[in-house]
Coordinates of C-alpha atoms in Angstrom, one line a residue:
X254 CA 8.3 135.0 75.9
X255 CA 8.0 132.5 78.4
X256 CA 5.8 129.0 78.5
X257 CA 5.0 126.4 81.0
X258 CA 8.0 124.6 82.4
X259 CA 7.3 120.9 81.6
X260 CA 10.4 119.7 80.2
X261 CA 8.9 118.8 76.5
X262 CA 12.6 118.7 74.4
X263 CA 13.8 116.5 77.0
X264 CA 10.7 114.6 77.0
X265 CA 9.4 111.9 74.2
X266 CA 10.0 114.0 71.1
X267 CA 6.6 114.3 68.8
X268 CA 6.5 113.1 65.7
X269 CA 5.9 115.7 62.4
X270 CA 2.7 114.7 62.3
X271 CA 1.4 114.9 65.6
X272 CA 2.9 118.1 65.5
X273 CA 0.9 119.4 62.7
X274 CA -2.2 118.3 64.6
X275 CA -1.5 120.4 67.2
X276 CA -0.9 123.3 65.2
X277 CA -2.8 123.2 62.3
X278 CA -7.2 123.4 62.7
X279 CA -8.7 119.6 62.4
X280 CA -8.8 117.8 59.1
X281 CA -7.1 120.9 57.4
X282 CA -3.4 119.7 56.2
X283 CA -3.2 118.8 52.9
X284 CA 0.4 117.6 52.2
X285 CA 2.5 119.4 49.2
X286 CA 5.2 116.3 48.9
X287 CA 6.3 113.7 46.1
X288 CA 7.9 110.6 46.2
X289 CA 11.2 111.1 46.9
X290 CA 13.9 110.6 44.2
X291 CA 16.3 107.9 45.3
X292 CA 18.3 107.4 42.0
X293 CA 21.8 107.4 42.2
X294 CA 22.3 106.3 45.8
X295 CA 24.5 103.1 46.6
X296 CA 23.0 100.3 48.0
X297 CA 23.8 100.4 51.3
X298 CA 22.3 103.9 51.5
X299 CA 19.1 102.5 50.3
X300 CA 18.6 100.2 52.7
X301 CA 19.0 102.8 55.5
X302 CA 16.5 105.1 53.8
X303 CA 14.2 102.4 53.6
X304 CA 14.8 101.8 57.6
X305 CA 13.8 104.8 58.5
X306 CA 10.7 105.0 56.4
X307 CA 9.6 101.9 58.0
X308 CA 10.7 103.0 61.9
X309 CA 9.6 106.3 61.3
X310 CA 6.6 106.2 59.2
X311 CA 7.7 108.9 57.0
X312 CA 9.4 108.6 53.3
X313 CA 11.4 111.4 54.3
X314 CA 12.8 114.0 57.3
X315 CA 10.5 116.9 56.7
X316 CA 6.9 116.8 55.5
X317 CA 5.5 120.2 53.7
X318 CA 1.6 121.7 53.2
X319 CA -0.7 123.9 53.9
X320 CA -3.2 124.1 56.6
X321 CA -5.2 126.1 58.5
X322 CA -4.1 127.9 61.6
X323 CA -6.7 129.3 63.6
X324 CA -8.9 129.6 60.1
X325 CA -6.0 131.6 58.5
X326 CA -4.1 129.5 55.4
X327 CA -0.6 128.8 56.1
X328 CA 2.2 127.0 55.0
X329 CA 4.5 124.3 57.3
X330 CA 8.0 122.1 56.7
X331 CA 8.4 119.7 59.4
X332 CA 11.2 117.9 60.8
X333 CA 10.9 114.3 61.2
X334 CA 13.8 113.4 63.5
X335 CA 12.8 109.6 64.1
X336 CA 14.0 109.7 59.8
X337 CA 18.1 109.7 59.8
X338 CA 18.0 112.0 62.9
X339 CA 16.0 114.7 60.6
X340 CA 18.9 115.2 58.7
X341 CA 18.7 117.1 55.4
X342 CA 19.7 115.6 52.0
X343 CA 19.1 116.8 48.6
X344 CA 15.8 115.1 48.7
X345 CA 14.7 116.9 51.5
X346 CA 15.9 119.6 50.9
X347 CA 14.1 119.8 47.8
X348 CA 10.8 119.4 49.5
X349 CA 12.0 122.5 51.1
X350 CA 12.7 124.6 48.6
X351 CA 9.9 123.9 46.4
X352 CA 7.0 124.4 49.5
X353 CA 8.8 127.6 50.2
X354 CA 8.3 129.0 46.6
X355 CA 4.9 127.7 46.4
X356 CA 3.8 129.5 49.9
X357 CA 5.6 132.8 48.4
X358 CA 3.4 132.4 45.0
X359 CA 0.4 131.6 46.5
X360 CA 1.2 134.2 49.7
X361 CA 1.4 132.1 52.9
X362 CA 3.1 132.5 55.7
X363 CA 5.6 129.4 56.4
X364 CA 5.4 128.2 59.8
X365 CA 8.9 125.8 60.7
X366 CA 9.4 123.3 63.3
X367 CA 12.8 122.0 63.2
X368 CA 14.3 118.5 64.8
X369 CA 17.8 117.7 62.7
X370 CA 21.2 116.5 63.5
X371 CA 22.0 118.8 60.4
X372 CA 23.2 117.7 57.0
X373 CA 23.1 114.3 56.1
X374 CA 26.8 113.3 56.0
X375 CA 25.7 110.3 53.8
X376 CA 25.0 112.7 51.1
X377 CA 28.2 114.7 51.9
X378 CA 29.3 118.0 50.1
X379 CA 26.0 118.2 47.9
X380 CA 23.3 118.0 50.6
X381 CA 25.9 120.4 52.7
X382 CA 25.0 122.9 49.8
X383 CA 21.2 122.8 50.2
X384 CA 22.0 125.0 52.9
X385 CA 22.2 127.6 50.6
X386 CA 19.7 126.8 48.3
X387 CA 16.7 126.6 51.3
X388 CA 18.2 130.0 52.4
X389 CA 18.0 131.7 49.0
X390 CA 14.3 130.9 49.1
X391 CA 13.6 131.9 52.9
X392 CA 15.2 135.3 52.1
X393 CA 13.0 135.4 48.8
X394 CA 9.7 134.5 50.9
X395 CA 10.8 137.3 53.2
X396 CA 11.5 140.0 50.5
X397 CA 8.2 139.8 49.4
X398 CA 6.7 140.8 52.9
X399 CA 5.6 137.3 53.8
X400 CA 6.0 135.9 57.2
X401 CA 8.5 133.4 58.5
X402 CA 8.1 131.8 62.3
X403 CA 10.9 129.3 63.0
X404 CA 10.1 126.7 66.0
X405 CA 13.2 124.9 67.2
X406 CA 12.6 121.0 68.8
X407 CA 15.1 119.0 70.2
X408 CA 17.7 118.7 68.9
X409 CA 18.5 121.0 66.1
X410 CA 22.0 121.8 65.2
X411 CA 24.2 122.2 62.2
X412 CA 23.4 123.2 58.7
X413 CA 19.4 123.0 59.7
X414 CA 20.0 125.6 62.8
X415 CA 22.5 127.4 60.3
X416 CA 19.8 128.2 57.9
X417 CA 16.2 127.5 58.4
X418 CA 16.4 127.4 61.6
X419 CA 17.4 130.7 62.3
X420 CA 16.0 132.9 59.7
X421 CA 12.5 133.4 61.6
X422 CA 10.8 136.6 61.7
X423 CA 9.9 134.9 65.0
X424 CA 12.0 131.9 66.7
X425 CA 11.1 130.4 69.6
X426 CA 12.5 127.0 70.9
X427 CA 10.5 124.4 72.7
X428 CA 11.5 123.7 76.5
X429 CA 14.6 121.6 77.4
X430 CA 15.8 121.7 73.7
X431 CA 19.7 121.3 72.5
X432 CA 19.8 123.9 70.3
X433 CA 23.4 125.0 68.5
X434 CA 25.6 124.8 65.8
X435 CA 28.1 122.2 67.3
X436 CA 26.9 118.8 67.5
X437 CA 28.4 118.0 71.1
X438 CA 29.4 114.5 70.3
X439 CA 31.5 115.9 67.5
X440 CA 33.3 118.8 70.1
X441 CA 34.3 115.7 72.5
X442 CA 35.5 113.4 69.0
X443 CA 37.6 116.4 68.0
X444 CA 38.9 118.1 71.4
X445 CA 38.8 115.2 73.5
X446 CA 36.7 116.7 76.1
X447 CA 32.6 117.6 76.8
X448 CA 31.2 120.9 75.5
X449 CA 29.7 122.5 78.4
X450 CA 26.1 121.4 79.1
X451 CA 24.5 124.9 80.0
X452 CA 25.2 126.8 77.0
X453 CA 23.3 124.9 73.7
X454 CA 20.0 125.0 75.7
X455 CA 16.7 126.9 74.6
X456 CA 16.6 128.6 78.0
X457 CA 20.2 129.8 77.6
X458 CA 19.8 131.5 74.0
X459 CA 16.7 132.8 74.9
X460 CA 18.6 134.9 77.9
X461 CA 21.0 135.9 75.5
X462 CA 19.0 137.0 72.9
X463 CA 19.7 134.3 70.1
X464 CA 15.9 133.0 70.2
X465 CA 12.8 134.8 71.4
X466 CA 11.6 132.3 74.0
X467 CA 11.1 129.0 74.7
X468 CA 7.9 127.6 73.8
X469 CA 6.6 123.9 74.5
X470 CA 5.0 122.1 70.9
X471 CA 1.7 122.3 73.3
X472 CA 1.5 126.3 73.5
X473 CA 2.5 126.5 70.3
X474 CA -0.7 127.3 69.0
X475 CA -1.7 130.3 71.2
X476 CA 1.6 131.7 70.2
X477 CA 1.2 131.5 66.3
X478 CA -2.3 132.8 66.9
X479 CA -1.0 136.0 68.5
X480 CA 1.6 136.6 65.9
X481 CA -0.4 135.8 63.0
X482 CA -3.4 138.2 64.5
X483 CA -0.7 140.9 63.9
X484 CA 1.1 139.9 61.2
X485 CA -1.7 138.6 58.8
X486 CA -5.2 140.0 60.3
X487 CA -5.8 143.6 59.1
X488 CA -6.4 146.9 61.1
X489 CA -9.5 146.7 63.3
X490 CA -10.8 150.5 63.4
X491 CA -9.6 152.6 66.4
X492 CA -11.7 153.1 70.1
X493 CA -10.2 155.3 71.2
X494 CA -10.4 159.1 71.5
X495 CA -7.9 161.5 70.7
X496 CA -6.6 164.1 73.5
X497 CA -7.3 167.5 72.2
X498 CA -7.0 170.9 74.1
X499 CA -4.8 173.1 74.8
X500 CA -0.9 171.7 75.7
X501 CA 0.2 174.2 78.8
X502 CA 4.0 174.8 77.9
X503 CA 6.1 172.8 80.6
X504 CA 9.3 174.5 81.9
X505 CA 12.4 172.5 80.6
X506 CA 13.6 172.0 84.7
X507 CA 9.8 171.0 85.4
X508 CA 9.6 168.3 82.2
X509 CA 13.0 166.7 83.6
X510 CA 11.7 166.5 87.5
X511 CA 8.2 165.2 85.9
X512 CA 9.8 162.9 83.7
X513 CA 12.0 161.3 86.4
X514 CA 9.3 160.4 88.7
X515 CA 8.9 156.7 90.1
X516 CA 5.4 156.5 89.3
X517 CA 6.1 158.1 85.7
X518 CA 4.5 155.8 83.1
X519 CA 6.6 154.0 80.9
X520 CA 7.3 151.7 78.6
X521 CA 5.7 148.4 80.3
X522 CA 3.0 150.3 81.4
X523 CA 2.4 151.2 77.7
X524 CA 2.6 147.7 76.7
X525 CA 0.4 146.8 79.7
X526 CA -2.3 150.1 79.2
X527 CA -2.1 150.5 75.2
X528 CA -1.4 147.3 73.6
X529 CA -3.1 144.0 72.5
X530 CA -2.3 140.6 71.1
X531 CA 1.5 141.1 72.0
X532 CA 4.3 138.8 71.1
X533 CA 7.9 139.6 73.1
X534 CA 10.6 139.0 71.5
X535 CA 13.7 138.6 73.6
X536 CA 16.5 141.0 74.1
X537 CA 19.9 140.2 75.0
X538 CA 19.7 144.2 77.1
X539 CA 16.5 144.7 78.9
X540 CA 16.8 148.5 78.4
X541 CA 15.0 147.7 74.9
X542 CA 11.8 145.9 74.1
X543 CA 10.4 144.8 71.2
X544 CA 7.2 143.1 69.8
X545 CA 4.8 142.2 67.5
X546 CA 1.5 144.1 68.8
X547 CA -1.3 146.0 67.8
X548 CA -1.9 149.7 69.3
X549 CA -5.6 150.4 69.3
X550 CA -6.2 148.0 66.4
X551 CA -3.4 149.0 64.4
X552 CA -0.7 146.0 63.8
X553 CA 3.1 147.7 64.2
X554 CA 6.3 146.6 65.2
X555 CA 7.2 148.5 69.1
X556 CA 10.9 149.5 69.5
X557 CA 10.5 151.1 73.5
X558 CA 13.4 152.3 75.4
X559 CA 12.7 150.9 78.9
X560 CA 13.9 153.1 82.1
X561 CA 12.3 150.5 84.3
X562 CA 15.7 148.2 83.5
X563 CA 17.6 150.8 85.2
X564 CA 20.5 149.8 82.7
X565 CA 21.6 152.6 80.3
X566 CA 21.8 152.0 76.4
X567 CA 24.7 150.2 75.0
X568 CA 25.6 148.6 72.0
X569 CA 23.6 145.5 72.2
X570 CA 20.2 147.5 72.7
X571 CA 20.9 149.6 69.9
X572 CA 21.5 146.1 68.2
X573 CA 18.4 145.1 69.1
X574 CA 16.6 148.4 68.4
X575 CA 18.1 148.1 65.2
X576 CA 16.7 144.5 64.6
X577 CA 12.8 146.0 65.2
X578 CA 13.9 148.0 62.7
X579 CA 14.6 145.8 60.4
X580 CA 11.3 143.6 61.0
X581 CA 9.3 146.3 60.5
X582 CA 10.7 147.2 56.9
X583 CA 10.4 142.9 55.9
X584 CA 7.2 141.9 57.2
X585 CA 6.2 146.0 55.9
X586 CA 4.3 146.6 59.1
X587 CA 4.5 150.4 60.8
X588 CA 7.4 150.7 63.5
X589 CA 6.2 152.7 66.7
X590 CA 9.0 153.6 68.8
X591 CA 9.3 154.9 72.1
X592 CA 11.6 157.0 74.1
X593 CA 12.6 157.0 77.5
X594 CA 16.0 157.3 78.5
X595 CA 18.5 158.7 80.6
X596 CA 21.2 158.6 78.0
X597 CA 23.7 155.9 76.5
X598 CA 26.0 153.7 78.4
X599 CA 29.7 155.4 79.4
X600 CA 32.2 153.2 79.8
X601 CA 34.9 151.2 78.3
X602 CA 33.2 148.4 76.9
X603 CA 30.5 150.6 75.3
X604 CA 33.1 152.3 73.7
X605 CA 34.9 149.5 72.1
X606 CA 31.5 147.8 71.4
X607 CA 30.6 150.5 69.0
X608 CA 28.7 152.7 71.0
X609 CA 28.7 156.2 68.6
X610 CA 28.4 153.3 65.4
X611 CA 25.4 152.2 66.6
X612 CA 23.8 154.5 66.9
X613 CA 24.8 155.8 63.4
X614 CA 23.7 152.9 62.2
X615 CA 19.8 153.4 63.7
X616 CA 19.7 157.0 62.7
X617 CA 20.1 155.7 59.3
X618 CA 18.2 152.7 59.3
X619 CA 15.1 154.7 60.9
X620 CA 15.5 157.3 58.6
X621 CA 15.0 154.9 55.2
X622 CA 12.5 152.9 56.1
X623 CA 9.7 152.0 53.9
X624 CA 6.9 152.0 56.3
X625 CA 5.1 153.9 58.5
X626 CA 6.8 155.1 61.4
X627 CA 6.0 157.4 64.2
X628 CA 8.3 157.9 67.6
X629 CA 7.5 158.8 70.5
X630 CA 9.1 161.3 73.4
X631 CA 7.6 159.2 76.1
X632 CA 9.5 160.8 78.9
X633 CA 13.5 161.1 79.6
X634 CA 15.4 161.9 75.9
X635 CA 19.0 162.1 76.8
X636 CA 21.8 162.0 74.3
X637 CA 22.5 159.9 71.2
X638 CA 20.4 157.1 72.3
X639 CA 17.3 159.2 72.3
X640 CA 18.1 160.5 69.0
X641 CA 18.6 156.8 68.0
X642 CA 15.1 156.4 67.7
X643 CA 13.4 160.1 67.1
X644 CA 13.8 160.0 63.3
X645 CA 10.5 158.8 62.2
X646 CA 7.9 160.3 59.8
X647 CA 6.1 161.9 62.4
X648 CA 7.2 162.4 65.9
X649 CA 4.8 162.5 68.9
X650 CA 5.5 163.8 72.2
X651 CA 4.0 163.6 75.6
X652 CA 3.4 166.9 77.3
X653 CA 6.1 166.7 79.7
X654 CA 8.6 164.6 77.4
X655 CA 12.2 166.5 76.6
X656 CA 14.9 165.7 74.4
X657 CA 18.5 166.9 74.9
X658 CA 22.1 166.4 73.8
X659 CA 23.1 165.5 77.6
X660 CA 21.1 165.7 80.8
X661 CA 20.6 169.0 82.0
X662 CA 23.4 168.1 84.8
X663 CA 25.7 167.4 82.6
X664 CA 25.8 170.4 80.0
X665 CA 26.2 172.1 83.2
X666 CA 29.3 170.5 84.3
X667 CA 30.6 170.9 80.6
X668 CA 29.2 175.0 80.4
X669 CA 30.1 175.8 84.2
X670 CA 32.0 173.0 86.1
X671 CA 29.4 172.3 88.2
X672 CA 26.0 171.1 88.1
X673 CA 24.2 173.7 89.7
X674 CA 23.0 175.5 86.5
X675 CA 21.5 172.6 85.4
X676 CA 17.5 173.7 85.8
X677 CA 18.9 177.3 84.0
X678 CA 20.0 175.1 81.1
X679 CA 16.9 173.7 80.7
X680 CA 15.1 176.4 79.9
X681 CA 18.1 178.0 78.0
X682 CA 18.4 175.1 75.5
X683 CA 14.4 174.4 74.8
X684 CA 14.5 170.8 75.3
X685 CA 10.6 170.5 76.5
X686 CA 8.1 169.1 74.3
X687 CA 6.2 172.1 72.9
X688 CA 9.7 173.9 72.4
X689 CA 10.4 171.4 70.4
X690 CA 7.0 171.8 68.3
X691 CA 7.8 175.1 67.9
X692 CA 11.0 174.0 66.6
X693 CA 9.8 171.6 64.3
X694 CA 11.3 168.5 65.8
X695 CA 8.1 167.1 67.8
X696 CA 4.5 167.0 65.1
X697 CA 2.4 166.8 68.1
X698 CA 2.2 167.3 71.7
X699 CA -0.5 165.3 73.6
X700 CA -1.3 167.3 76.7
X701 CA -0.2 165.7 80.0
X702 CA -3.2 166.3 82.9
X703 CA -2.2 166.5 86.6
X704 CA -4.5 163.6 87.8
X705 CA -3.0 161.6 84.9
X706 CA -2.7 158.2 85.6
X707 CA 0.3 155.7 83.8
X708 CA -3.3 154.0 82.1
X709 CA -4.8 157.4 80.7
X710 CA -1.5 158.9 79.8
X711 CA -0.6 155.7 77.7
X712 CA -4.2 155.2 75.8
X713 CA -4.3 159.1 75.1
X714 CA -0.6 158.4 73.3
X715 CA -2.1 155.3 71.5
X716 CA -4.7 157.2 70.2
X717 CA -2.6 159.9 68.7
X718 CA -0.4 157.1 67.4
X719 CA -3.3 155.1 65.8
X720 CA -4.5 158.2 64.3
X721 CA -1.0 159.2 62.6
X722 CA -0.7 154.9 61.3
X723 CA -4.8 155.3 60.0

């Protein structure tokens, strides 16, 4: 997910409470925090505390409530970096803690907007083990289904980006922002030279997957309202019709020539055609997608094998396969996936990344799932990384969809040493969809029609799918 470009981490940083106004409806925060508990500190500690109160206008670095968002209740914890560079102590930490068991008990989502130097190293090895304390109670707000969007402001690094910070359903950072774990300044104190400038950027972890996007505090808003209209806002009822008739049995050569067509709808067009109120979330391998969405009103986590990346599967989109997966089954919405490939990655670094593991490893984690899941055969299903993400509770193809253990080129080399008996095999093995109903692998085929366009095909498959989540 992208946003405007103005440079807003780089930029006068806001303060937490003109970032709750943006975020949160009018008039609607109502703040969860107590005086902070200051016995026990020296002196000179004191006085620094009561420094930043006065600069900064808070009593501490993160303020905690509830508030509206969009007419929805939620819960936020705010960094207030103008306090001790938002750094976390015990106090804070507390105020943490404690509004993240509240929002769990009463059932709100937490929204986070982090701005922190880290621990607070005037605190030392105690407030260092907050860390653990706030993350026990994230992953306890999580296990009971409840939603967790991080935002990351500039700068966040250390224990806050180490815990809170990334344990978001969703996390987006805003534009500009030094995000890492590494403070820089302590890199060049301890190695005597600069940490490279380009890497603890927002724009930089968003292209390699660490964050979802980059997100000014402005935008923010029309973000949270997407991602909240899935992950809060129940099922609207469906529009549209199912495809019935009869499915005309595709020849397995025909389904792979069909299938491997330019103007063959995929997974962007389905996306494009099929979907509303979408939130992207980033991928470190384009051949994947995944997002919060709805598919004719029904809210689901999409897992989509994209052949428009012309990239094969590797590890890393398995990876990130494997992480829909796993939002799915926390925030205990459905998981639609679909397939479209031309088979896994070959090559060295595939191999040594894992390759056959991972896709163990989604075979498995599809197959125990405790939602709703339903897979499509969207088009190409070659090898492993088709079967990857087939095993769901019902499976759903498109008339001229296949699945196979190689493409039909190479079983031939392997059978014949060439690849000229490739359209033979095709038909020999049964790879095309309503084979594959026949042999119990595919639930249902959704006819394909000749004048088919990428739009109609799509909506036909997310009616079927909205009828098999209702």
């Amino acid at each position: 997910m992208s946003t405007r470009a103005s440079q807003d981490g780089a930029a006068r940083r806001p303060s937490a409470r003109e970032l709750i106004e943006v975020v949160l409806d009018p008039g609607s925060f109502e703040s969860w925090d107590e005086p902070a508990d200051v016995t026990g500190h020296s002196q000179a500690y004191l006085d620094q505390l009561a420094n930043s109160a006065e600069r900064s206008g808070a009593d501490e670095s993160v303020l905690t409530g509830r508030g509206l968002m969009r007419g929805r209740p939620v819960a936020v914890l705010v960094s207030e970096f103008a306090f001790l560079a938002g750094s976390i102590g015990r106090a804070a930490a507390d105020r943490i803690t404690s509004a993240v068991r509240r929002a769990t008990a009463e059932g709100l989502p937490v929204l986070a907007s982090t701005a922190s130097g880290g621990t607070r190293m005037q605190e030392g090895a105690p407030a260092f083990f907050e860390m653990v304390r706030i993350s026990r109670a994230l992953m306890e707000h999580k296990a009971a289904g409840l939603p967790y969007l991080v935002h990351l402001r500039h700068p966040t690094t250390g224990g806050v980006f180490a815990s809170w910070g990334s344990l978001g359903h969703v996390t987006v950072a805003e534009p500009g922002a030094l995000v890492g774990f590494l403070g820089p300044k302590v890199f060049q104190a301890l190695y005597g030279e600069p940490f490279p400038s380009d890497v603890q950027t927002a724009e930089n972890l968003a292209a390699h997957g660490v964050i979802d996007g980059v997100v000014a505090s402005v935008d923010l808003p029309v973000l949270l309202d997407r991602a909240l209209g899935v992950l809060v806002d129940p099922p609207t009822p469906p529009t549209l019709v199912r495809r019935t008739g009869e499915v005309v049995h595709a020849d397995g050569w025909d389904a792979v020539t069909w299938t491997r067509r330019d103007d063959r709808a995929g997974a962007r067009e389905f996306l494009r055609h099929a979907c509303t109120g979408t939130v992207r979330l980033t991928s470190a391998d384009a051949s994947v997608l995944v997002a919060l969405t709805r598919v004719d009103g029904r809210p689901c986590v999409l897992v989509a094998q994209d052949r428009a990346s012309n990239r094969p599967l590797g590890p890393a989109a398995l990876r990130t396969a494997r992480r829909g997966m796993r939002l799915a089954d926390d925030l205990g919405l459905p998981l639609v996936t679909l397939i479209d490939t031309a088979g896994a990655e070959l090559s060295r670094a595939a191999e040594e990344g894992g390759l056959a593991g991972e896709i163990a490893q989604c075979i498995a984690t599809m197959s125990t799932l405790n939602v709703p899941t339903v897979s499509v055969l969207l088009g190409q299903g070659t090898g492993g990384g088709a079967l990857a993400l087939l095993p769901a509770t019902t499976v759903v193809a498109a008339g001229h969809a296949w699945l196979a253990p190689l493409p039909p080129e190479g079983a031939s080399a392997i059978m014949y040493g060439d690849t000229a008996h490739a359209p033979a095999l095709a038909t020999a093995q049964r790879i095309a969809a309503t084979d594959l109903r026949d042999a119990g692998i595919v639930h249902h085929v959704v006819p394909e029609f000749a004048d088919d366009t990428p739009e109609s095909l799509t909506t036909a498959l997310a009616a079927e799918i909205a009828y098999h989540l209702s």
